[in-house]
mmCIF file of C-alpha atoms in Angstrom:
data_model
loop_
_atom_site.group_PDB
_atom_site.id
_atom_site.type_symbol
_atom_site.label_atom_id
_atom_site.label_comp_id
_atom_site.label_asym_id
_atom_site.label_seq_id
_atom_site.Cartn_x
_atom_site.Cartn_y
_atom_site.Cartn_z
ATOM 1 C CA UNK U 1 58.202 23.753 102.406
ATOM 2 C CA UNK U 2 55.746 22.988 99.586
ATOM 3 C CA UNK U 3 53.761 20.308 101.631
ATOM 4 C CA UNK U 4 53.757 23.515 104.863
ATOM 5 C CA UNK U 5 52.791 26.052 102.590
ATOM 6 C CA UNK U 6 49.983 24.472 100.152
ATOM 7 C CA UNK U 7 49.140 21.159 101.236
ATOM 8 C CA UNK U 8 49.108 21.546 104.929
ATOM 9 C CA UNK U 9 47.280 24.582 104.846
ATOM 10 C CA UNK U 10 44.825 22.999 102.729
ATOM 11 C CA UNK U 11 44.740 19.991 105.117
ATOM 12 C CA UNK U 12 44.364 22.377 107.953
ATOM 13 C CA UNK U 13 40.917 24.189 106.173
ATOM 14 C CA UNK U 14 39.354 20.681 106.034
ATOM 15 C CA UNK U 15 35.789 20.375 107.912
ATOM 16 C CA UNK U 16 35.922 24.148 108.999
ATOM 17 C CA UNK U 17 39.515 23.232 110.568
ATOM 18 C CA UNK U 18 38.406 20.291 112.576
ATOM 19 C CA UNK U 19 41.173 17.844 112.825
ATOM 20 C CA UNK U 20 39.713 14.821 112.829
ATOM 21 C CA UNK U 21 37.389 15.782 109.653
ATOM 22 C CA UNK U 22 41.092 16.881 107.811
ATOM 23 C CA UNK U 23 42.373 13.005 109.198
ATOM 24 C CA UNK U 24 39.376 11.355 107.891
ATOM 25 C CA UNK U 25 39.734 13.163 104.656
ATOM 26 C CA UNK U 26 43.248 12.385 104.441
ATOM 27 C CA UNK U 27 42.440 8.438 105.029
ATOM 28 C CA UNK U 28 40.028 8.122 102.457
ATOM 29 C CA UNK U 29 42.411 10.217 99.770
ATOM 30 C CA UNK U 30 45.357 7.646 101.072
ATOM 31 C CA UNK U 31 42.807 4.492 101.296
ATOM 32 C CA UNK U 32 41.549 5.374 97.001
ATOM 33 C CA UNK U 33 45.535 5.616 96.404
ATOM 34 C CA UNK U 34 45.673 1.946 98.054
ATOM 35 C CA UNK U 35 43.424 0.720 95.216
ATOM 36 C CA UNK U 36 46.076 2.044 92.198
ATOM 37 C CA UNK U 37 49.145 -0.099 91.816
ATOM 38 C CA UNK U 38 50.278 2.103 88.964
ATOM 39 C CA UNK U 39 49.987 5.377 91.180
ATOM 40 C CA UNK U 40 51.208 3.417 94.604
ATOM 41 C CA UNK U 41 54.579 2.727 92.420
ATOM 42 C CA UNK U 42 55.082 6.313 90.925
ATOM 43 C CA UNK U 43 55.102 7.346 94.778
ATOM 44 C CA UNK U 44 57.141 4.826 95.800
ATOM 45 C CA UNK U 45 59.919 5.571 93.278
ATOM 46 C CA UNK U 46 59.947 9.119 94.667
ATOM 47 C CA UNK U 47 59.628 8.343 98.363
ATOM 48 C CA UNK U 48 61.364 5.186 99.653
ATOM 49 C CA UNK U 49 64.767 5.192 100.897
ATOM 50 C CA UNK U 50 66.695 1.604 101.682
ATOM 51 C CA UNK U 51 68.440 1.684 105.049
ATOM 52 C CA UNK U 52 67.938 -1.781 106.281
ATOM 53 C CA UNK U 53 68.759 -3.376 109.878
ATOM 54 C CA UNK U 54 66.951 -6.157 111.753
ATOM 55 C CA UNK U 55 65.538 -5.609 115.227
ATOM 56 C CA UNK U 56 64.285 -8.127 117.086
ATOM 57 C CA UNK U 57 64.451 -10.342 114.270
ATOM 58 C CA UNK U 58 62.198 -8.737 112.075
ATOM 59 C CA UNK U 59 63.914 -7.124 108.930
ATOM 60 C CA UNK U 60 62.921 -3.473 108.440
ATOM 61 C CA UNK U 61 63.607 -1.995 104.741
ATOM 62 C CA UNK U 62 64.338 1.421 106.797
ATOM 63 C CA UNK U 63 63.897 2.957 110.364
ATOM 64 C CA UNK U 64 60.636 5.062 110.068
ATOM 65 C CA UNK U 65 57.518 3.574 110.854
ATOM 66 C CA UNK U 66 54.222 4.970 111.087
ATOM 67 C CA UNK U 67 52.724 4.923 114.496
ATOM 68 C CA UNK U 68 49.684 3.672 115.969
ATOM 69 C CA UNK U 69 46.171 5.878 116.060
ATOM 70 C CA UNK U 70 46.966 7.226 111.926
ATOM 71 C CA UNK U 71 45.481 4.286 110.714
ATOM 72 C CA UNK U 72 44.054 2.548 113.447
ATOM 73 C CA UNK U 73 41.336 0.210 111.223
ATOM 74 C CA UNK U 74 44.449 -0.377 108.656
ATOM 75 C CA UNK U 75 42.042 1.025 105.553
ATOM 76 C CA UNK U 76 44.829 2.688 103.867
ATOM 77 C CA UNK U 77 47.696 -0.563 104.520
ATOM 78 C CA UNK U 78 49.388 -0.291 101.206
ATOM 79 C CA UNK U 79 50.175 3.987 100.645
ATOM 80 C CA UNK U 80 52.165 4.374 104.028
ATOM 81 C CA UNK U 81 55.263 2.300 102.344
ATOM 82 C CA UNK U 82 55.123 3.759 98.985
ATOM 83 C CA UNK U 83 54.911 7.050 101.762
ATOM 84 C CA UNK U 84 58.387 5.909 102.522
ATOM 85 C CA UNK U 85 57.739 4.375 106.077
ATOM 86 C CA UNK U 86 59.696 1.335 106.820
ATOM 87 C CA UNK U 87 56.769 -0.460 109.129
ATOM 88 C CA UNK U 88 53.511 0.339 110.000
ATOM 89 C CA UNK U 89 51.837 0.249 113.009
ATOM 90 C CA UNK U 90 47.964 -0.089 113.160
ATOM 91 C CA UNK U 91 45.227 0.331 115.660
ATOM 92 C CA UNK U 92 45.350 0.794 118.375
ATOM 93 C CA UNK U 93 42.317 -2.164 118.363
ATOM 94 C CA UNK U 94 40.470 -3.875 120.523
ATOM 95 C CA UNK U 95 38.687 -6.661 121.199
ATOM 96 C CA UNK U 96 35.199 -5.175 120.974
ATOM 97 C CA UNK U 97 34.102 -2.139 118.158
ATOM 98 C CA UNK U 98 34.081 0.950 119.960
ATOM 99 C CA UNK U 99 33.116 4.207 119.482
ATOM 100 C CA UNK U 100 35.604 6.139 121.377
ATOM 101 C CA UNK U 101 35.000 9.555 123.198
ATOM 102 C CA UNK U 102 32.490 12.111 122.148
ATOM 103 C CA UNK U 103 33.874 14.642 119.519
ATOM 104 C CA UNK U 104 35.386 16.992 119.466
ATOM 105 C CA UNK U 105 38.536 14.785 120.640
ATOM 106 C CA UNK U 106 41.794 16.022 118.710
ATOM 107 C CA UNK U 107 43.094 19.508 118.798
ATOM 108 C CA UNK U 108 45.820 20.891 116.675
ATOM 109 C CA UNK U 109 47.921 23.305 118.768
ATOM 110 C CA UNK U 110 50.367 24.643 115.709
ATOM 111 C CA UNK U 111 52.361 27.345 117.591
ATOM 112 C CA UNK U 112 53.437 23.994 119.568
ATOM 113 C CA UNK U 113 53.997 22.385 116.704
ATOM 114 C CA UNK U 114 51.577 19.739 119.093
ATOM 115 C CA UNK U 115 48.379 17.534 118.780
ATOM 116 C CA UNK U 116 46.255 16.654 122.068
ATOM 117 C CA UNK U 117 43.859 14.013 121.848
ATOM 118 C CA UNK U 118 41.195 11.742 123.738
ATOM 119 C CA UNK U 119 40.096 9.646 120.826
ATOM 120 C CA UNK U 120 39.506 6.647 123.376
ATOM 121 C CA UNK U 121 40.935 3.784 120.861
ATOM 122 C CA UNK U 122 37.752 4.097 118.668
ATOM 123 C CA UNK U 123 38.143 1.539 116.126
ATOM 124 C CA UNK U 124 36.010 -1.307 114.394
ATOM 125 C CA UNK U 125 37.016 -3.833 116.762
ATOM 126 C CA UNK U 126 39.762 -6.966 115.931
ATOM 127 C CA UNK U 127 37.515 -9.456 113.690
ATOM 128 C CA UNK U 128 36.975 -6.542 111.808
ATOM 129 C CA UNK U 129 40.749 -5.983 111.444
ATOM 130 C CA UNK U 130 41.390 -9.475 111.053
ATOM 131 C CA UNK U 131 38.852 -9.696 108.172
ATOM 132 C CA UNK U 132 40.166 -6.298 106.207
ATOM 133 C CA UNK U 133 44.396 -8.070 106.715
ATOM 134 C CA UNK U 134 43.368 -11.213 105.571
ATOM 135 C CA UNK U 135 41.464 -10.141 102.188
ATOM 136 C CA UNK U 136 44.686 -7.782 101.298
ATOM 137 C CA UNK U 137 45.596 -9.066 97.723
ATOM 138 C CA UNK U 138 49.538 -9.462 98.676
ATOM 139 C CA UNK U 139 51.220 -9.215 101.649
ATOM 140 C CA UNK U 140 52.203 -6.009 103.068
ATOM 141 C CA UNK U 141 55.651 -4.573 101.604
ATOM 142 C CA UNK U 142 56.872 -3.768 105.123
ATOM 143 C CA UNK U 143 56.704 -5.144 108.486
ATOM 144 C CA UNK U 144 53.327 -4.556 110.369
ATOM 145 C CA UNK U 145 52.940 -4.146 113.782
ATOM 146 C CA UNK U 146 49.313 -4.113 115.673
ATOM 147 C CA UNK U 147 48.448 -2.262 118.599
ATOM 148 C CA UNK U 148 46.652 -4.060 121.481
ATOM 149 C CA UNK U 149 44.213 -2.261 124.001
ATOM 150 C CA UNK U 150 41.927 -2.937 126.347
ATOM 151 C CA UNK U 151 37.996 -2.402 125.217
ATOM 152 C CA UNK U 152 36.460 0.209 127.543
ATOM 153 C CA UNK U 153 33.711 -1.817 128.497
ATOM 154 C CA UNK U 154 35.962 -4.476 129.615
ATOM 155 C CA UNK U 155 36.295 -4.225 133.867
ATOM 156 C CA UNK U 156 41.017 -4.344 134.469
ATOM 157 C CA UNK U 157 40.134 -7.850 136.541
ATOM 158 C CA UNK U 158 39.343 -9.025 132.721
ATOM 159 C CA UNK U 159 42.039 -6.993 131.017
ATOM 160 C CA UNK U 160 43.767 -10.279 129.944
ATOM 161 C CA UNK U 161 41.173 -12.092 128.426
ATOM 162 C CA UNK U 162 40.289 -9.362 126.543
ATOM 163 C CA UNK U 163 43.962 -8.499 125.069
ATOM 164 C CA UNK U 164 44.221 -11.946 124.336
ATOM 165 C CA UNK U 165 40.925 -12.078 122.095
ATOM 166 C CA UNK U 166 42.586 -9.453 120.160
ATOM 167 C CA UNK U 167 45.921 -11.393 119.869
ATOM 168 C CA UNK U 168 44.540 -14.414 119.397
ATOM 169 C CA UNK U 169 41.968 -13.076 116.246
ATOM 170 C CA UNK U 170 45.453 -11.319 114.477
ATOM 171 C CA UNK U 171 48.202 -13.027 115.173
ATOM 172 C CA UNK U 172 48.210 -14.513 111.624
ATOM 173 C CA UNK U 173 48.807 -11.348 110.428
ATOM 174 C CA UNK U 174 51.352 -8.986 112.746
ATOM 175 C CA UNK U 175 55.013 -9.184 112.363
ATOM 176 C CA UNK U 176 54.905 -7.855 116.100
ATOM 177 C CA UNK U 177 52.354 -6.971 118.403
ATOM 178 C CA UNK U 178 52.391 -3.507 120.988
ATOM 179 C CA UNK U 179 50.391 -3.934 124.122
ATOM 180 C CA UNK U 180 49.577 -0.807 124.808
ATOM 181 C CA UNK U 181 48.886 -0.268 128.302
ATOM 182 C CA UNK U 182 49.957 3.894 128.297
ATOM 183 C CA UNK U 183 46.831 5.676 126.728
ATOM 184 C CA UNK U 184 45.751 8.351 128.954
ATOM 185 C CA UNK U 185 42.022 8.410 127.437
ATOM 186 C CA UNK U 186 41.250 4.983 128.608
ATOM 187 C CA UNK U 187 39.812 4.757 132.309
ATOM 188 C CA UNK U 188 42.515 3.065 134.740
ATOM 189 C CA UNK U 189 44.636 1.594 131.875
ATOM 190 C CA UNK U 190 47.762 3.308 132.944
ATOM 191 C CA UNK U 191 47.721 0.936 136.029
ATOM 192 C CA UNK U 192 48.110 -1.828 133.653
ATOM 193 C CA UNK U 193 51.775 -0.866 133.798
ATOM 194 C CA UNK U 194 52.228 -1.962 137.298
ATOM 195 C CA UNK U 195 54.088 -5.143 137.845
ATOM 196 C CA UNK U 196 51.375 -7.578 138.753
ATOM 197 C CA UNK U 197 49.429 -6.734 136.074
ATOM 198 C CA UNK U 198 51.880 -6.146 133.351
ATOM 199 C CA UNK U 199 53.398 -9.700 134.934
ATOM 200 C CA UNK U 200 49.890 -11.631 134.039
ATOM 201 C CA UNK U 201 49.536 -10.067 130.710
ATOM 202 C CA UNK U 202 52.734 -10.444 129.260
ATOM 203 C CA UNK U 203 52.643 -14.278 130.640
ATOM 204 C CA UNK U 204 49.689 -14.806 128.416
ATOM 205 C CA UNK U 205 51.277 -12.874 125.083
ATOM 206 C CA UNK U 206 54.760 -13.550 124.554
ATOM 207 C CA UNK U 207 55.162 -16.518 122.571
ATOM 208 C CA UNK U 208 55.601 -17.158 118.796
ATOM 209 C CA UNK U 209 55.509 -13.097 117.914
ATOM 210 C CA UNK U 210 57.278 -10.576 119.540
ATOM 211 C CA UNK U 211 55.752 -8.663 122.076
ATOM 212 C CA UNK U 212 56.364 -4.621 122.537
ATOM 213 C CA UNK U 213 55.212 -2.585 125.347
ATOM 214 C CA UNK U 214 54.505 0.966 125.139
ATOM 215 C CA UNK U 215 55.054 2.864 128.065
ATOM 216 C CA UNK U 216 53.968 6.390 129.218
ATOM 217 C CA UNK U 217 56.438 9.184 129.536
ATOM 218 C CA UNK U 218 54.632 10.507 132.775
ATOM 219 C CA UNK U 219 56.253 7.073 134.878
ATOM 220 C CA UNK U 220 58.803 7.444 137.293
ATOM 221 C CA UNK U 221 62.339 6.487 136.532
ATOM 222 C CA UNK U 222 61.577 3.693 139.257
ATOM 223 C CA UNK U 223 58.574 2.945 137.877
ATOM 224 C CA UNK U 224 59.621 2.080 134.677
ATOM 225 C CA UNK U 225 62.688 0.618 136.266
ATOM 226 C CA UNK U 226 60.192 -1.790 137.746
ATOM 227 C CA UNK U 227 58.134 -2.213 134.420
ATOM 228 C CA UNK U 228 61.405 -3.138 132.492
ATOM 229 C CA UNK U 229 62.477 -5.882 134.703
ATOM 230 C CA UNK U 230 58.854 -7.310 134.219
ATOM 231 C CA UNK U 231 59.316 -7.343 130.788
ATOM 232 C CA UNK U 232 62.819 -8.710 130.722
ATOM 233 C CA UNK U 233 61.663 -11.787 132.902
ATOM 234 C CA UNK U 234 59.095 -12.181 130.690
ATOM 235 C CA UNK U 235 60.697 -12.439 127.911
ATOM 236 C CA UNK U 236 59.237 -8.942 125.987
ATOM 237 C CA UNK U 237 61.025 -8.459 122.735
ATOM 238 C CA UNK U 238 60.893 -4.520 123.197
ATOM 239 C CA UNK U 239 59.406 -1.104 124.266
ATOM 240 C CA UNK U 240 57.644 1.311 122.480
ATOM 241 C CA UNK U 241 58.944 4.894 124.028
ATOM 242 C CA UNK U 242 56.669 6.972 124.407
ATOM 243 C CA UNK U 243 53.132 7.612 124.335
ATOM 244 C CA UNK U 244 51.268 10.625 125.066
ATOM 245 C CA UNK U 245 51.596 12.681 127.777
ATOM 246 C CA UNK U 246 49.163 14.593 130.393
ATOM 247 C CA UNK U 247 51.616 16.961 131.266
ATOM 248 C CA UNK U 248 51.699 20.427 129.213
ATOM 249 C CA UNK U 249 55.064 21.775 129.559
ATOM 250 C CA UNK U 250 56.757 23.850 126.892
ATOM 251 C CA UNK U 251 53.703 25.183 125.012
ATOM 252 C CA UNK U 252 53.910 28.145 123.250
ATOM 253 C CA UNK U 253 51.606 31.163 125.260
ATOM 254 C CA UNK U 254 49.345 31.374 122.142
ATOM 255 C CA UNK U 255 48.209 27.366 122.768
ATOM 256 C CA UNK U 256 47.411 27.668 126.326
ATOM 257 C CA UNK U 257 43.751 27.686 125.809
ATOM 258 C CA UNK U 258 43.204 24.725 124.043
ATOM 259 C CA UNK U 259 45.792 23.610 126.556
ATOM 260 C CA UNK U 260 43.055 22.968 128.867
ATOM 261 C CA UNK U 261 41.617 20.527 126.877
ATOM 262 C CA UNK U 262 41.706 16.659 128.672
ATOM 263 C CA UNK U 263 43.564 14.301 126.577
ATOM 264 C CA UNK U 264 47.364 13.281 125.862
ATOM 265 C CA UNK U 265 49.907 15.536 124.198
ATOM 266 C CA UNK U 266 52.262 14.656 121.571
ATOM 267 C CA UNK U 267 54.572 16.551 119.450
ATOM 268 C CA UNK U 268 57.201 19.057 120.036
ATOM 269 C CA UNK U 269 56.698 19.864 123.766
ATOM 270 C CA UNK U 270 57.068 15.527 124.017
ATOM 271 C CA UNK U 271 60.936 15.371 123.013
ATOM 272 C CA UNK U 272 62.995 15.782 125.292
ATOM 273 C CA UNK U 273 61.317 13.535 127.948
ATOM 274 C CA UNK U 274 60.621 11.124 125.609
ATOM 275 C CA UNK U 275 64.339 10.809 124.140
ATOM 276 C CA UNK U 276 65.061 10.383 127.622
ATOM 277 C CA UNK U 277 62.916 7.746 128.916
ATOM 278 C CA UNK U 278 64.441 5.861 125.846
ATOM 279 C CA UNK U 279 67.914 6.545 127.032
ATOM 280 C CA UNK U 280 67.052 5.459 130.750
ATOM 281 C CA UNK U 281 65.569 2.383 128.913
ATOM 282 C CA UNK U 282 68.403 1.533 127.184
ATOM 283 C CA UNK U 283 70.642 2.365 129.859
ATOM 284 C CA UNK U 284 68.893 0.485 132.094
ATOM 285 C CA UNK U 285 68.722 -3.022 130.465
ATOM 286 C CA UNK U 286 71.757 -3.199 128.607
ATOM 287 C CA UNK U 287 70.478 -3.004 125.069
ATOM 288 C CA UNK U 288 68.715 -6.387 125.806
ATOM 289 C CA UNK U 289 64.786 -4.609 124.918
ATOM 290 C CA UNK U 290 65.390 -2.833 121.725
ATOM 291 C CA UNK U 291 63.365 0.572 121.644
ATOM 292 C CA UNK U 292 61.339 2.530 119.190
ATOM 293 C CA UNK U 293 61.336 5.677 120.018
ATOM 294 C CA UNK U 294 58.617 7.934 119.582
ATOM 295 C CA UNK U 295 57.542 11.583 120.757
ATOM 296 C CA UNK U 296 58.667 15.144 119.038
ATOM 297 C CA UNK U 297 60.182 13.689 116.100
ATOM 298 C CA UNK U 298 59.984 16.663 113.806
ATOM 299 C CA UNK U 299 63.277 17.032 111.488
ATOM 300 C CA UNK U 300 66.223 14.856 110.940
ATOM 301 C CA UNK U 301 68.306 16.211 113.817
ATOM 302 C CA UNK U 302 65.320 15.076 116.279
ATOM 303 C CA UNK U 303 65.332 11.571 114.730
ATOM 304 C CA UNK U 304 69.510 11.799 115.549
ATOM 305 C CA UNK U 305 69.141 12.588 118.784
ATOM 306 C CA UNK U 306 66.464 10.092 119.268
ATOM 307 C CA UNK U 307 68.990 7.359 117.505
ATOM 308 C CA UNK U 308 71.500 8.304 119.835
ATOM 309 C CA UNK U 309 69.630 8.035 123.104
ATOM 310 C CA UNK U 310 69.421 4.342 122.132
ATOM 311 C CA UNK U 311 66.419 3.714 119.558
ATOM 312 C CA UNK U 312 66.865 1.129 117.138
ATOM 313 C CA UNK U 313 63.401 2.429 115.484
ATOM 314 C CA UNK U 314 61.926 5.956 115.740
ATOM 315 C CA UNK U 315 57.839 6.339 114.738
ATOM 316 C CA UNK U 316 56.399 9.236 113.539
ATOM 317 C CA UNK U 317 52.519 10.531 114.146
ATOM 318 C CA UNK U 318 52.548 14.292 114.726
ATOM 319 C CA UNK U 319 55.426 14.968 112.854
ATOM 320 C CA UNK U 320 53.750 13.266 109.792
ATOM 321 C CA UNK U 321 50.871 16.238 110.498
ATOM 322 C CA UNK U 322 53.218 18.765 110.782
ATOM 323 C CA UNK U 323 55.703 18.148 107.980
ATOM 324 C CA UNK U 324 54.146 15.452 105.887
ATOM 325 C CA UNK U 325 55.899 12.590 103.812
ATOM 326 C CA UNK U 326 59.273 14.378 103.514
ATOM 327 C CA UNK U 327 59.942 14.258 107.387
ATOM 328 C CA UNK U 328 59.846 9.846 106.498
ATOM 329 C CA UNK U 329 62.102 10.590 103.266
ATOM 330 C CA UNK U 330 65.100 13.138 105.429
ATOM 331 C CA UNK U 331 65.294 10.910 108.715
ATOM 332 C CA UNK U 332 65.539 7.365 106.526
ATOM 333 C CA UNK U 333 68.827 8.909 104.353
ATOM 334 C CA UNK U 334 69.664 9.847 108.006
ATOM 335 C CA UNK U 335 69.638 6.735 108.867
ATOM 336 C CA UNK U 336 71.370 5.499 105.313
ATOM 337 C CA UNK U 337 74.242 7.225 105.921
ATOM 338 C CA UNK U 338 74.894 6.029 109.686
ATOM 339 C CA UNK U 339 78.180 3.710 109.298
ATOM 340 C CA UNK U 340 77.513 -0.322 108.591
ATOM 341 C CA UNK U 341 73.650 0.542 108.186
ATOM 342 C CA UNK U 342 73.619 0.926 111.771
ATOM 343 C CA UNK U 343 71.457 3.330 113.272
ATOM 344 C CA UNK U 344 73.728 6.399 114.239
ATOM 345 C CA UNK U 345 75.816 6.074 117.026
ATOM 346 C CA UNK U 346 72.357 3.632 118.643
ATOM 347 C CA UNK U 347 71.948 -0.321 118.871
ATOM 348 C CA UNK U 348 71.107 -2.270 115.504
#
């Protein structure tokens, strides 16, 4: 209530109450935090909670990981665990620095409790990324995952040589990669998901890391039917479920203007379709691709339901707006008290 009340508020005032000024803000407050051991371990005592499990062989200290597009350039690595996150996910990056769309491109919608954006994976490109990982003075206290994407300039006949510049300039550094082929802001991406093309790309990544795919929540069952089997046969160590989505039902009547804007939404109005693509993924293969799930996560009870539906993981991005660094510290004892350290009543 403290962090709703006085520190989102605040947050909220930033830049005139543009959200991507009150981001950027919050990045360079987290980034100066980064530099202070001393203050990175008071936090840490007061925020971390232990609930360990392994998924897809990579051992995660608890459940809750940051998702991609918080800290896509990775300038604030070391505050998300002392945060409480159990992983971090950066980018998403690409191969080439991009801009991204022309602002404004992120729009709170708070009656929602939703986000839409069309940031258009700006970021400083993968050297970049490569450069800032490999001068970090110690490893990373959690797992990190990196987001893939396609650069904008790249035509989709190239789409694989250019994921694979990425890959190949941070694999050093990722404890598992997320090719994510599901942003709605990046012309004909989506289509990546098809299986020819999703077929090529994955034969080209999956090797010594593992290899996530994040999927849209606007695919057909069928289609993602189709997408899993790819991913299965090609060895894919798990899916990311879900990203944004272009649809915009269950918004509150006082956020139907900003509605209109283009971009992807995420947040409350994302739940229930996203808990269920990560049941009809689970159901669908057996439990043989583990799942993150991601979309609506806003209290404890959403993270159960999520955990239930079959997600070994859950991330959190507009939840973290919404309710801040307590949101990480409720659904990890959540997750704590599940029986055997397992995820409730979900796959370890």
């Amino acid at each position: 209530m403290m962090f709703e009340r006085v520190v989102r508020a605040g947050l909220f005032r930033v830049g005139g109450g543009d959200p991507e000024a009150a981001h950027e803000w919050t990045l360079a407050r987290l980034t100066a935090l980064s530099r202070r051991p001393a203050a990175l371990a008071v936090v840490r005592a007061v925020c971390s909670v232990r609930a360990p499990r392994t998924v897809f062989g990579v051992d995660f200290p608890n459940p809750v990981g940051l998702a991609a597009g918080m800290d896509k350039d990775g300038v604030a690595l070391p505050a998300w665990p002392a945060l409480g996150f159990g992983f971090v996910e950066v980018g998403t990056v690409t191969a080439r620095p991009q801009p991204g769309n022309p602002r404004p491109r992120l729009f709170r919608l708070p009656a929602s409790t939703a986000v839409i954006n069309r940031m258009g994976f700006n970021n400083a490109g993968a050297e970049a990324l490569a450069a800032r990982l490999a001068a970090l003075p110690r490893p990373l206290s959690v797992p990190l995952g990196i987001s893939l994407g396609k650069s904008k300039v790249t035509p989709l006949d190239q789409a694989v040589a250019d994921y694979l510049a990425s890959y190949r300039a941070l694999r050093a550094y990722g404890d598992y990669f997320a090719v994510n082929v599901s942003s709605p802001n990046t012309p004909g991406l989506r289509s990546l998901q098809d299986r020819a093309h999703l077929d090529a790309l994955l034969g080209e990544l999956v090797g010594e890391r593992p290899i996530l795919v994040k999927i849209a929540p606007d695919l057909t069952d069928a289609a993602i039917a189709d997408l899993l089997e790819v991913c299965l046969d090609r060895g894919a160590a798990g899916i990311i479920a879900t990203n944004t989505t272009l649809g915009r039902d269950g918004l509150a009547p006082a956020d139907r203007a900003v509605a209109a804007e283009a971009g992807g939404l995420s947040g409350r109005p994302l739940a229930g379709r996203a808990r269920d693509v990560v049941a009809f993924v689970h159901r669908e293969t057996g439990g043989r691709l583990p799942v993150i799930g991601v979309g609506g996560l806003l209290d404890a009870g959403d993270a159960r339901r999520m955990f239930d539906a079959g997600a070994s993981l859950v991330q959190l991005y507009t939840g973290f707006v919404y309710r801040g660094p307590a949101l990480v510290r409720a659904i990890a004892r959540t997750a704590a008290t599940a029986p055997d350290g397992a995820a409730p009543d979900g796959p370890a």
